[in-house]
XYZ file of C-alpha atoms in Angstrom:
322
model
C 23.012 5.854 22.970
C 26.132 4.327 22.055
C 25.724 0.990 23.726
C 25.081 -2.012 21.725
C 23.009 -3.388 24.641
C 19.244 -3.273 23.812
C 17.909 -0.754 26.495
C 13.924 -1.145 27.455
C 12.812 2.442 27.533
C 9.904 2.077 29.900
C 10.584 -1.067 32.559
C 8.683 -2.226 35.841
C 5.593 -0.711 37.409
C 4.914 2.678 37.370
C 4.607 4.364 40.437
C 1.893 6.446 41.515
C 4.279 9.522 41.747
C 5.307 9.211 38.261
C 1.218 8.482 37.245
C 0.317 11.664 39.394
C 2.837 14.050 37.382
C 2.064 12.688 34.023
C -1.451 14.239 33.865
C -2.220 14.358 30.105
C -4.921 12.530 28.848
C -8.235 12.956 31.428
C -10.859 10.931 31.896
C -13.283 12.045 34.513
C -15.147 9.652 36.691
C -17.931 10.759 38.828
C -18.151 9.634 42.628
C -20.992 9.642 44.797
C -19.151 11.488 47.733
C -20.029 15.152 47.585
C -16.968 17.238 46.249
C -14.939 19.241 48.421
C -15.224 23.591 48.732
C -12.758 24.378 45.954
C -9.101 25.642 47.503
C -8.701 29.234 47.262
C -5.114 31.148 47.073
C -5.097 34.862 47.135
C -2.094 36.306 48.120
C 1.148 38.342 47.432
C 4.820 37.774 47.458
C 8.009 39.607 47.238
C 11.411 38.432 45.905
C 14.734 39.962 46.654
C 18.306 38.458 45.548
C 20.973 40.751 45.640
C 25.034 39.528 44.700
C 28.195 41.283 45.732
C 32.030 41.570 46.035
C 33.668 41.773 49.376
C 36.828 42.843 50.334
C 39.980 40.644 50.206
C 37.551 38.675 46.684
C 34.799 37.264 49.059
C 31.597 36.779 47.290
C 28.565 37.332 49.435
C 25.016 36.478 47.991
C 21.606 37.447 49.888
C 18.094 36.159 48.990
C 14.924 37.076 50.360
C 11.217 36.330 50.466
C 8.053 36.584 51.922
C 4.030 37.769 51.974
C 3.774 41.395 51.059
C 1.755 42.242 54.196
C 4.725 41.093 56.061
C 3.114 37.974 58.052
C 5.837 35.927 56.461
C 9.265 35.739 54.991
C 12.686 35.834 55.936
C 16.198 37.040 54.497
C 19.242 34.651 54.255
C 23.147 35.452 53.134
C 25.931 33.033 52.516
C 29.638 33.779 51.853
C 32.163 32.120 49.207
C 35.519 33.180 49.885
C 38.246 33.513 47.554
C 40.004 30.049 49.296
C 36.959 28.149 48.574
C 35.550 28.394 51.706
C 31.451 28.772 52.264
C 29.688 30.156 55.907
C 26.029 30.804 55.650
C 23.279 33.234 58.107
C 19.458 33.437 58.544
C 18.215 37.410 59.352
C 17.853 38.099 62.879
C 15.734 40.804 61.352
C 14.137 42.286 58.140
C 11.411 44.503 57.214
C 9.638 44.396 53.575
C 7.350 47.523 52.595
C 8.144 51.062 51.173
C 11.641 49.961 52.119
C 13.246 46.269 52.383
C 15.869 45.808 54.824
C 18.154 42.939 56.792
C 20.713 42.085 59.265
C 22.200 38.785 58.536
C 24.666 37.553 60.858
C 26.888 35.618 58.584
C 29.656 33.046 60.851
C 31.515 35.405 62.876
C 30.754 38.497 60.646
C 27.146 40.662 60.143
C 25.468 41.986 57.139
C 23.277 44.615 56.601
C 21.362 45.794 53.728
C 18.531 48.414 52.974
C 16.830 49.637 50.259
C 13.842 51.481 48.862
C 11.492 49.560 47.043
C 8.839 50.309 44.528
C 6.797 47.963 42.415
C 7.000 48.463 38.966
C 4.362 48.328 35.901
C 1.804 45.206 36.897
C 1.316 42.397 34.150
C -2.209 39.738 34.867
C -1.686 36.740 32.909
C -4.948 34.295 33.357
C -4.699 30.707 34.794
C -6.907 28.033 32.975
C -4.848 25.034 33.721
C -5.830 21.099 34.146
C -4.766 18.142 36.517
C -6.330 15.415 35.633
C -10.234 16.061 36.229
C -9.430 18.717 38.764
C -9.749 22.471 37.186
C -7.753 25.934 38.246
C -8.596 29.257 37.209
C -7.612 32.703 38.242
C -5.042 34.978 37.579
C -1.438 35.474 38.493
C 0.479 39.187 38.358
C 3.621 39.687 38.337
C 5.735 42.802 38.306
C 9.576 43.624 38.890
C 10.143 45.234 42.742
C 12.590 48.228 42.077
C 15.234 48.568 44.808
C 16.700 52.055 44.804
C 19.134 53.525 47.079
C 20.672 50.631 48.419
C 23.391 50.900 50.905
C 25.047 47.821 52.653
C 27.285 47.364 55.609
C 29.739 44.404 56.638
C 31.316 44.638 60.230
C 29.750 47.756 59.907
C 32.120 49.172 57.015
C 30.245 50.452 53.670
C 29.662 48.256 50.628
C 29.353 49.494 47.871
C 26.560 47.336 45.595
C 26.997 48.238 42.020
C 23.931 48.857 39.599
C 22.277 45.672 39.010
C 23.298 44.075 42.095
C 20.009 43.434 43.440
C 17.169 42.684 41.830
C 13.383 41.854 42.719
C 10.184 40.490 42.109
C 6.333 41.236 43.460
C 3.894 38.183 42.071
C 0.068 37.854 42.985
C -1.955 34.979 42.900
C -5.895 34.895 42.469
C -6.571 31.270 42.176
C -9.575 28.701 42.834
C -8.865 24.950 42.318
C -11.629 22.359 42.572
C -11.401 19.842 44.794
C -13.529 16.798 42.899
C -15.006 13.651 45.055
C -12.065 11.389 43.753
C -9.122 13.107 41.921
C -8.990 10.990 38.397
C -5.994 11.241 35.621
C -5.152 9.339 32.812
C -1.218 9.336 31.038
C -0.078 7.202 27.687
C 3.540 6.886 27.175
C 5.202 4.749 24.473
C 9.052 3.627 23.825
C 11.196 1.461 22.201
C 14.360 -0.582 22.817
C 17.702 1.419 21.264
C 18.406 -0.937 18.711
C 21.108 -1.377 16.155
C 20.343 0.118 12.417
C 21.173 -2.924 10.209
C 23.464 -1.264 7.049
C 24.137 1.443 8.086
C 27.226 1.754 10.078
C 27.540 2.881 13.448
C 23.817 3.417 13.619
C 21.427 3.321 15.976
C 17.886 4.339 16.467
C 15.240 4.803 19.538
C 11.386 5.891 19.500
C 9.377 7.745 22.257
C 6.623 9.486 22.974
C 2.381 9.397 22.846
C 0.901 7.110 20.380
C -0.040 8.478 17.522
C 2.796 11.131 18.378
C 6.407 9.444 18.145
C 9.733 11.061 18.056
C 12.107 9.180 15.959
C 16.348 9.495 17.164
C 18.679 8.271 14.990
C 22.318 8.607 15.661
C 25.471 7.737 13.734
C 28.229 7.486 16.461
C 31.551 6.765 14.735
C 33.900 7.557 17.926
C 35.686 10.350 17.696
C 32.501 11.966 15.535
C 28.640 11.731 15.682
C 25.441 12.329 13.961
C 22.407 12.719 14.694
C 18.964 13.015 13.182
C 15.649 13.899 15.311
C 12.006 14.061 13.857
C 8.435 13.379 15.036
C 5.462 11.481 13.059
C 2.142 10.995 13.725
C 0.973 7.230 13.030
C -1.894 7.081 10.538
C -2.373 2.958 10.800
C 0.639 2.273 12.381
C 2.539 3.529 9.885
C 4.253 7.282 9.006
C 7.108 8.574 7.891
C 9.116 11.769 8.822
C 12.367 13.497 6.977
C 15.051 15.562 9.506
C 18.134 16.926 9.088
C 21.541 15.157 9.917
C 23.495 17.241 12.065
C 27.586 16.998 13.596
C 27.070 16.684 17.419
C 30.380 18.434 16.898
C 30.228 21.300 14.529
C 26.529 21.788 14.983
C 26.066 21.380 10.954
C 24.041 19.531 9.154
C 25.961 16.750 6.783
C 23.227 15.291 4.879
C 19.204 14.904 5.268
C 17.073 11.197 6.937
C 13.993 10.091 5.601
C 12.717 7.763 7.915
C 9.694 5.292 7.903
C 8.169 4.110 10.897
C 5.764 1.019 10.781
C 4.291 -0.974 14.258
C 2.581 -4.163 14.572
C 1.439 -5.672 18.001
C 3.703 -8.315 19.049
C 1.376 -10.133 21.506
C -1.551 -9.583 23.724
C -2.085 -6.571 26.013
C -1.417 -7.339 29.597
C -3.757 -5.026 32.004
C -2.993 -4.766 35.829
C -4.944 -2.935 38.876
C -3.158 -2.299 41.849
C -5.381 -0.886 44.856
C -3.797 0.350 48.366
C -4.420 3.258 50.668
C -7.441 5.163 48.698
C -4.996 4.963 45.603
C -6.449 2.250 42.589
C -3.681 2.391 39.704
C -5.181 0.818 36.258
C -1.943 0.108 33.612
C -2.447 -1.434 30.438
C 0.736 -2.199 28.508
C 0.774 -3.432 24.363
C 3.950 -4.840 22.955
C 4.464 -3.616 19.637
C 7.455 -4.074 16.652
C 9.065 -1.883 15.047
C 10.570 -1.594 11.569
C 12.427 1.249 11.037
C 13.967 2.215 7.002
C 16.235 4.553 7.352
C 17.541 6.334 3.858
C 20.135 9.161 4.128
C 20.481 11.747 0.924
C 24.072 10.849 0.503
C 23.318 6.904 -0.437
C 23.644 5.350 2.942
C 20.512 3.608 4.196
C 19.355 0.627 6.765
C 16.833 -0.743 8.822
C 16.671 -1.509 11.889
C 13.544 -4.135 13.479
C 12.846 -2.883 17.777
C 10.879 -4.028 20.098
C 8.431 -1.572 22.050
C 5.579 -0.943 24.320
C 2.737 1.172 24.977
C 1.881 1.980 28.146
C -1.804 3.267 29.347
C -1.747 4.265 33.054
C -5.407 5.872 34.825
C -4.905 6.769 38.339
C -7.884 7.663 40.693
C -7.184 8.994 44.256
C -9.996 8.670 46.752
C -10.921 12.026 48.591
C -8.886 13.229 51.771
C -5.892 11.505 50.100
């Protein structure tokens, strides 16, 4: 945040990847398509990772997963020696029940590992979770897998695996997710320019987030030392104001306390584009907006700094069997 070059937060089109992940803000639009059998997931998995010393300072490290009715999963090993060097193995064969077991053939060299497992006390969280106008509920369980009585092999000579060497993991999944005629989210994102702070030395200031929501950064960067000051405000007619402490990056203390008062006015007429291609119609309407920034620390120093920023409202529909 240093530079003295005015840096555009949000620049260029966004791309349907980034509109897909930024599911906040839904707006559901019906189709006239009938909507697909919702997905269901019921199923089990185990988790194994286990970490050990070798002879001569090797370090060997095994990981392992899979169903819990064994239909699939695999165990893999890999080997950092005490030069540096790194050599890697897939199992040739494992087994995962009332017992977990391996052989890993690691370069030139095999391990073997086996265990008895146990799954410990069960915990069901429930899942109630969005994605735009597509829902899914259910429940996931998870509980630790207890690995007792482990005994390992390399070359066929005795490891010894100290406690805590291996841990594990058993989580359950119970889930339905709809699967709606057209797949519909909406996503708001807002962000200013990092623009100098006029009187007040070596400061600079940036805004982000979701209108009404912004997060105000102002940092003092003298060189060799820096300080910062982070605070969100909610906009009640474009305006708000928000007080945060002023901390050393270096010392982690705080020096002094910002009050800081945020007011935006549009800058110029929203442009809005649609973009259509392969089932996937993007809508994007972005506002330019100006910033004035007053910036007032307890100690007497105090500036203001004038940005330029945007708002940016992106819906994204997806056709169905895309």
């Amino acid at each position: 945040m240093r530079t003295r070059t005015p840096r555009t937060i949000i620049t260029g089109t966004l791309t349907t990847g980034a509109a897909v992940t930024a599911a906040a803000a839904v707006l559901a639009l019906a189709g006239p398509a009938t909507a697909a059998a919702p997905t269901s997931i019921k199923a089990e998995y185990w988790g194994v990772s286990c970490v050990t010393a070798l002879a001569g300072g090797d370090t060997l490290f095994l990981t392992g997963s899979g169903t819990t009715d064994g239909a699939e999963g695999g165990v893999s090993a890999f080997i950092e020696t005490i030069d540096g060097g790194y050599d890697e193995g897939t199992s040739t064969s494992w087994e995962f029940g009332d017992t977990f077991a391996a052989t890993v053939p690691i370069g030139a060299h095999t391990f073997t590992i086996g265990a008895d497992a146990a799954t410990g006390e069960r915990t069901t969280q429930p899942v109630h979770e969005r994605d735009g106008n597509r829902w899914t509920r259910g429940t996931t369980t998870f509980a630790d897998l207890l690995l007792t009585g482990v005994s390992a092999t390399y070359d066929g000579r005795s490891v010894e695996l100290g406690e805590g060497a291996c841990n594990g993991d058993i989580t359950a999944f119970d889930l339905r997710t709809t699967n709606p005629t057209a797949y519909v989210t909406a996503d708001r994102d807002f962000g200013s320019d990092i623009c100098d702070v006029e009187g007040l030395p070596d400061g600079q200031v940036r805004l982000s987030g979701r209108l009404p929501d912004v997060l105000v950064e102002v940092v003092l960067d003298h060189g060799e030392t820096a300080e910062k000051a982070v605070g969100e405000l909610r906009l009640v007619g474009r305006r708000g104001t928000v007080g945060a402490d002023v901390v050393d990056l270096g010392s982690g203390e705080a020096t002094t306390t910002a009050h800081v008062d945020l007011a935006l006015r549009r800058s110029g007429p929203a442009q809005r584009v649609v973009e259509s291609a392969d089932g996937f119609t993007e809508r994007r309407t972005v506002t330019p907006f100006l910033a004035t920034v007053d910036v007032v620390l307890a100690d007497g120093r105090s500036g203001m700094a004038t940005c330029a920023a945007i708002a940016v409202s992106t819906q994204l529909r997806v056709k169905p069997g895309r």
